[in-house]
PDB file of C-alpha atoms in Angstrom:
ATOM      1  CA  UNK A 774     -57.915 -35.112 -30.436  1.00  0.00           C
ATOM      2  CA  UNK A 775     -60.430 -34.761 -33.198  1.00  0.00           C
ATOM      3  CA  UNK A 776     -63.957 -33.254 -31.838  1.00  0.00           C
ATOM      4  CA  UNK A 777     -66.739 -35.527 -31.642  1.00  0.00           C
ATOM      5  CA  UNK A 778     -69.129 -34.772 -34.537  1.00  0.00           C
ATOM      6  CA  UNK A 779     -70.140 -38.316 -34.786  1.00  0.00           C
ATOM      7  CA  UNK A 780     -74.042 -38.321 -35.624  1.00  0.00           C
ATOM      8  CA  UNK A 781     -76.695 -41.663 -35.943  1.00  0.00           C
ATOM      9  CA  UNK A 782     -79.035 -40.794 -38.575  1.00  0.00           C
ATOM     10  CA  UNK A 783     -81.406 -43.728 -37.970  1.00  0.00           C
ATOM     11  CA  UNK A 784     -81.078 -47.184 -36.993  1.00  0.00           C
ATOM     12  CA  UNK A 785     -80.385 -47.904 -40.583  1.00  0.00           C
ATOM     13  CA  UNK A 786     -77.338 -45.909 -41.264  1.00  0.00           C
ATOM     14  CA  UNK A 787     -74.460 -44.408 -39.274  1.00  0.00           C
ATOM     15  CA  UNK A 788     -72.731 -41.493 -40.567  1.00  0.00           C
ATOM     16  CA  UNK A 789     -69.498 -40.070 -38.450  1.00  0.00           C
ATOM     17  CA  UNK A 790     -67.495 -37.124 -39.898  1.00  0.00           C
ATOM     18  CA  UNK A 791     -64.583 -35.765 -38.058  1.00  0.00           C
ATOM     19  CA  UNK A 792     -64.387 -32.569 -40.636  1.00  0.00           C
ATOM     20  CA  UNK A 793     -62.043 -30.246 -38.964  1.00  0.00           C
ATOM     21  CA  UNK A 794     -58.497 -29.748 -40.826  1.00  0.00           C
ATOM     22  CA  UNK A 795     -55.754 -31.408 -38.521  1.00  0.00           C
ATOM     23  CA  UNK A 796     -52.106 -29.761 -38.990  1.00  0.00           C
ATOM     24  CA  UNK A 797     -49.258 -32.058 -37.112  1.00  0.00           C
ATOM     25  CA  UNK A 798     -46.201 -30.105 -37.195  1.00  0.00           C
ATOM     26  CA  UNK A 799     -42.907 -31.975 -37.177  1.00  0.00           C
ATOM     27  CA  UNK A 800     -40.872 -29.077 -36.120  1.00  0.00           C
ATOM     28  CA  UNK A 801     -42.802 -28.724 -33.102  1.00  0.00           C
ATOM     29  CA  UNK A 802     -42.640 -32.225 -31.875  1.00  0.00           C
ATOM     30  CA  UNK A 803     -39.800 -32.896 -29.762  1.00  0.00           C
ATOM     31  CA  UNK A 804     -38.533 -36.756 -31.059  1.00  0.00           C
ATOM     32  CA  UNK A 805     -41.099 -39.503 -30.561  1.00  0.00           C
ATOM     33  CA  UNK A 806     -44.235 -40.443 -31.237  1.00  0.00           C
ATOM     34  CA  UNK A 807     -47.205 -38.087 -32.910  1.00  0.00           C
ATOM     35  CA  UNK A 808     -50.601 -39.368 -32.134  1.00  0.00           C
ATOM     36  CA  UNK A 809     -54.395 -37.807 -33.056  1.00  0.00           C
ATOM     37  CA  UNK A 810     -57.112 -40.259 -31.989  1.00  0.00           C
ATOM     38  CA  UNK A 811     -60.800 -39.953 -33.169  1.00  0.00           C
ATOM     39  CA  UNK A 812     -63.629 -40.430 -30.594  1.00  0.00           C
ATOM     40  CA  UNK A 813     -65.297 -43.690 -30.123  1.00  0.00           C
ATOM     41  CA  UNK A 814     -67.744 -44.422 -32.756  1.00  0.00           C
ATOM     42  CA  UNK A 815     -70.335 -47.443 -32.796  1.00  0.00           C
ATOM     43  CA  UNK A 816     -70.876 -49.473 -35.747  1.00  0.00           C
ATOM     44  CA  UNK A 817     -74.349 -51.056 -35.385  1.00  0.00           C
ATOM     45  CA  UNK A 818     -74.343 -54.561 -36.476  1.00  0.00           C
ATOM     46  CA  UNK A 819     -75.807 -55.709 -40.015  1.00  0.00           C
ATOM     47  CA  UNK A 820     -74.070 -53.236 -41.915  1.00  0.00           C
ATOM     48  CA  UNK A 821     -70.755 -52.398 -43.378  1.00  0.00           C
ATOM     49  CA  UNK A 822     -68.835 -49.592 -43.404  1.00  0.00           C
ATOM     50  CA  UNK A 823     -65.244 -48.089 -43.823  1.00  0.00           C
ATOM     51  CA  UNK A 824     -63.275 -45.125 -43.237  1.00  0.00           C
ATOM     52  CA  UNK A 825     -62.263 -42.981 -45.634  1.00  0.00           C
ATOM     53  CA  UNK A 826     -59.489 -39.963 -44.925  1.00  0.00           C
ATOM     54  CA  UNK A 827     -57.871 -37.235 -47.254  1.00  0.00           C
ATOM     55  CA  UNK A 828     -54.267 -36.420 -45.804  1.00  0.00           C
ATOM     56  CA  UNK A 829     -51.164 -35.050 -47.053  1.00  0.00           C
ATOM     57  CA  UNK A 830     -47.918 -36.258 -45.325  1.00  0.00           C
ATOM     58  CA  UNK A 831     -45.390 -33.194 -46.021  1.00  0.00           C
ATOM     59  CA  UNK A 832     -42.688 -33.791 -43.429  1.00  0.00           C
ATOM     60  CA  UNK A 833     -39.479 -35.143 -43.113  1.00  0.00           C
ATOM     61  CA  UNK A 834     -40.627 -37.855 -40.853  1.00  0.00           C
ATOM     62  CA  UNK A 835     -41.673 -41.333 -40.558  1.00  0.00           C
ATOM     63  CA  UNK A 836     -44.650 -42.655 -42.366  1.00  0.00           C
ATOM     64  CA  UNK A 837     -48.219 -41.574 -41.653  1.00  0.00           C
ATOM     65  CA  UNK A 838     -49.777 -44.658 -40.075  1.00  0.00           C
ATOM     66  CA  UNK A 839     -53.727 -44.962 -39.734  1.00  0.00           C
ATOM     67  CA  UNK A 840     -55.048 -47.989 -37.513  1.00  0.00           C
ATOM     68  CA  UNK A 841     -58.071 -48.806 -35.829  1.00  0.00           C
ATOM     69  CA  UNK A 842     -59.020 -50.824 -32.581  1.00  0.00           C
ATOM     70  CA  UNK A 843     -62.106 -51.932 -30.641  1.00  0.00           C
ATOM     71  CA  UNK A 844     -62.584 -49.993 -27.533  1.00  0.00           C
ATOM     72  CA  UNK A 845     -62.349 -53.216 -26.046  1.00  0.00           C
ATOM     73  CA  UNK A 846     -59.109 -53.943 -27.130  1.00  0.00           C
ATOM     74  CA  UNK A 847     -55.267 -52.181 -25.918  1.00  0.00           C
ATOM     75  CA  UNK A 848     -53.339 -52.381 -29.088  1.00  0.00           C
ATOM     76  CA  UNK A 849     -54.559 -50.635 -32.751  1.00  0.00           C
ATOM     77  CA  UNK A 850     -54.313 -52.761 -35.991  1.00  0.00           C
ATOM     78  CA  UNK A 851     -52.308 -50.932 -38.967  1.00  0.00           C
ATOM     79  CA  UNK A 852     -55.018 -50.340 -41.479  1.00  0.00           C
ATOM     80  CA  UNK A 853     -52.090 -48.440 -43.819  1.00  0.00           C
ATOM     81  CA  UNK A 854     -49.572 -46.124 -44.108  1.00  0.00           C
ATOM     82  CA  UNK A 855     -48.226 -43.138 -45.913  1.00  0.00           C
ATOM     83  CA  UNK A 856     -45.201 -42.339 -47.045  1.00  0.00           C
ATOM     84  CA  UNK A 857     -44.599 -38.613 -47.118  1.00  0.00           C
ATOM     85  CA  UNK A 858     -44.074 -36.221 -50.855  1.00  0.00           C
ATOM     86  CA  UNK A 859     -42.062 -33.516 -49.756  1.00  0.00           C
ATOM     87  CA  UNK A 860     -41.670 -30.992 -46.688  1.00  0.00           C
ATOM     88  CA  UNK A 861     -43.566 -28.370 -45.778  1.00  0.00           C
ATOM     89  CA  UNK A 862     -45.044 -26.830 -42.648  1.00  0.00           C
ATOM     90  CA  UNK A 863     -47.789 -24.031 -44.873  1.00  0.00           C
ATOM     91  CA  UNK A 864     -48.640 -25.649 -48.457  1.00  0.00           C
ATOM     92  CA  UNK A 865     -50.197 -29.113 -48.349  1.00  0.00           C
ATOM     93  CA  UNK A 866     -50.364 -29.700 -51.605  1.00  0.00           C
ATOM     94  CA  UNK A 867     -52.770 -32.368 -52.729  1.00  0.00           C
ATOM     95  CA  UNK A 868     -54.745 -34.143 -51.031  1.00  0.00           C
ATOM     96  CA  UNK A 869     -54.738 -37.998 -51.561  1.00  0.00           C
ATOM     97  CA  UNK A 870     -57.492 -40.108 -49.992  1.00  0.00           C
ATOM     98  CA  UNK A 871     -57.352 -43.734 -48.445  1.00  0.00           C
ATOM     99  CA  UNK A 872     -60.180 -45.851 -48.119  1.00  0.00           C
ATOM    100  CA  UNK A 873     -60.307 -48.840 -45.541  1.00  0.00           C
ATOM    101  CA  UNK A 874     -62.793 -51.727 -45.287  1.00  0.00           C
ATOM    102  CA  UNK A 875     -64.293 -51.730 -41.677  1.00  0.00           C
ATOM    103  CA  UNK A 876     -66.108 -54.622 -42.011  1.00  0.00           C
ATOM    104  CA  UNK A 877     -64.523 -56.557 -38.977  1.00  0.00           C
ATOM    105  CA  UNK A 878     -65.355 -53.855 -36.710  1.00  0.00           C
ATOM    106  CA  UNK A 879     -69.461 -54.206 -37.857  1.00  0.00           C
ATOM    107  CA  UNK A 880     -71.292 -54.624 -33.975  1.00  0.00           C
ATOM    108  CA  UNK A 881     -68.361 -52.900 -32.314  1.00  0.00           C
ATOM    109  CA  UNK A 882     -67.388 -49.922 -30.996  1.00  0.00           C
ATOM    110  CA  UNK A 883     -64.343 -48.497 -32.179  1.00  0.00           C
ATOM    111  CA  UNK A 884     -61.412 -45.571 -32.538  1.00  0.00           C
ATOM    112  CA  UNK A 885     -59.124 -44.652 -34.986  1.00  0.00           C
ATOM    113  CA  UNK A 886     -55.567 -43.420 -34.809  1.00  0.00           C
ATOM    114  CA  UNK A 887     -53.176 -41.253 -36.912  1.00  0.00           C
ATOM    115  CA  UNK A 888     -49.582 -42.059 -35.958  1.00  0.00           C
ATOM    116  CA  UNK A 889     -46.419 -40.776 -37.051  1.00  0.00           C
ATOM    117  CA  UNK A 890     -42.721 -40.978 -35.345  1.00  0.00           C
ATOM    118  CA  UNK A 891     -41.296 -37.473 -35.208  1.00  0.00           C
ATOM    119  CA  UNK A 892     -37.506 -35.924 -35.600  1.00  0.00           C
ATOM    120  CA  UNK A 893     -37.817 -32.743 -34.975  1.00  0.00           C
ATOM    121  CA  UNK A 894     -37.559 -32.205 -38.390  1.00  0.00           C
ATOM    122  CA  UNK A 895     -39.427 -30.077 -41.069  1.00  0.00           C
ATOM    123  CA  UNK A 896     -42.848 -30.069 -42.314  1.00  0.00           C
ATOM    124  CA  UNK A 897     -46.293 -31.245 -41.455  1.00  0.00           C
ATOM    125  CA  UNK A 898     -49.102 -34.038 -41.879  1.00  0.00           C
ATOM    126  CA  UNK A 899     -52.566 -32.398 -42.853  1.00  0.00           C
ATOM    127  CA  UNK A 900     -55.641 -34.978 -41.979  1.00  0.00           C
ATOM    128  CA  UNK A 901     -58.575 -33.530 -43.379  1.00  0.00           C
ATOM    129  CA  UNK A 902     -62.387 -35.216 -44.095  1.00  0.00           C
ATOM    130  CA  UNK A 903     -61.971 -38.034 -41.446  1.00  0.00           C
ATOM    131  CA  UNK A 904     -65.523 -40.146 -42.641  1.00  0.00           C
ATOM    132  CA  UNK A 905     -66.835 -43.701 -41.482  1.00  0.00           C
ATOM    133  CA  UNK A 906     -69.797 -44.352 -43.150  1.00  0.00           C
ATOM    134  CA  UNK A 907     -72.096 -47.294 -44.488  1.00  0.00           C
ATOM    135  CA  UNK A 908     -71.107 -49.407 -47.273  1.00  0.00           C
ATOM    136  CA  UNK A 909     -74.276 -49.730 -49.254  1.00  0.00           C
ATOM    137  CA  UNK A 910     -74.606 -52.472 -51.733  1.00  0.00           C
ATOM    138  CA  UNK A 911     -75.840 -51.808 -55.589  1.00  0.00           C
ATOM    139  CA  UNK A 912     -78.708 -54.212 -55.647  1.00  0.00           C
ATOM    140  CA  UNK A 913     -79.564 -55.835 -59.575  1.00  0.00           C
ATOM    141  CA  UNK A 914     -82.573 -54.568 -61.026  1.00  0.00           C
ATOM    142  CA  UNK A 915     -84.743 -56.777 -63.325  1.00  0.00           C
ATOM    143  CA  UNK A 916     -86.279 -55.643 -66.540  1.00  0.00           C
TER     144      UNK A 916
END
């Protein structure tokens, strides 16, 4: 589980940053399912926000599947997933990024999940930079 380093900077903004480097190894998981879940964050209402993550899916395993839920609610919706770009359990690579619209989830509180199906194959998923943070619109400026 990713350590809470969630942190409300004012009643205006909400800023949550899970940035710890997550390694999933595939050769350590016995077959079945791989799961890392963030804490529960609160998304104060009136604003929008999203999640943005930098992973790299190196194993021989299913895809990398992010999804999100309301801590009111059992099952997580799929925001994406990731196929993986090769195998291996010391050299991510690069780094992609993904960025989802959390907009439904504005007033709630929520959790995200990283999911993957393991073999007991080769390889690892890196998660790195998990961020929900505000939206914030470009407003028009007259001359």
């Amino acid at each position: 589980m990713l350590q809470d380093t969630e942190k409300t900077l004012n009643d205006k903004a909400i800023e949550a940053t899970m940035n710890k480097f997550i390694k999933m190894f595939n050769e350590h998981c016995q077959a079945g399912t791989a799961v890392m879940l963030t804490p529960e964050i609160q998304l104060p209402a009136g604003k929008q926000y999203e999640l943005r993550v930098d992973y790299s899916h190196k194993a021989n395993c299913s895809d990398l599947a992010i999804g999100v839920k309301r801590t009111t609610e059992s099952q997580f919706t799929v925001l994406g997933s990731m196929r993986s770009t090769g195998t291996s359990d010391y050299d991510p690579g690069e780094f992609a990024t993904v960025v989802y619209d959390l907009s439904a989830y504005t007033g709630s509180t929520i959790q995200a999940e990283f999911l993957a199906t393991t073999n007991l194959g080769d390889g690892a998923i890196y998660v790195d930079n998990v961020e929900i943070r505000e939206i914030r619109s470009c407003s028009s400026v007259d001359n």
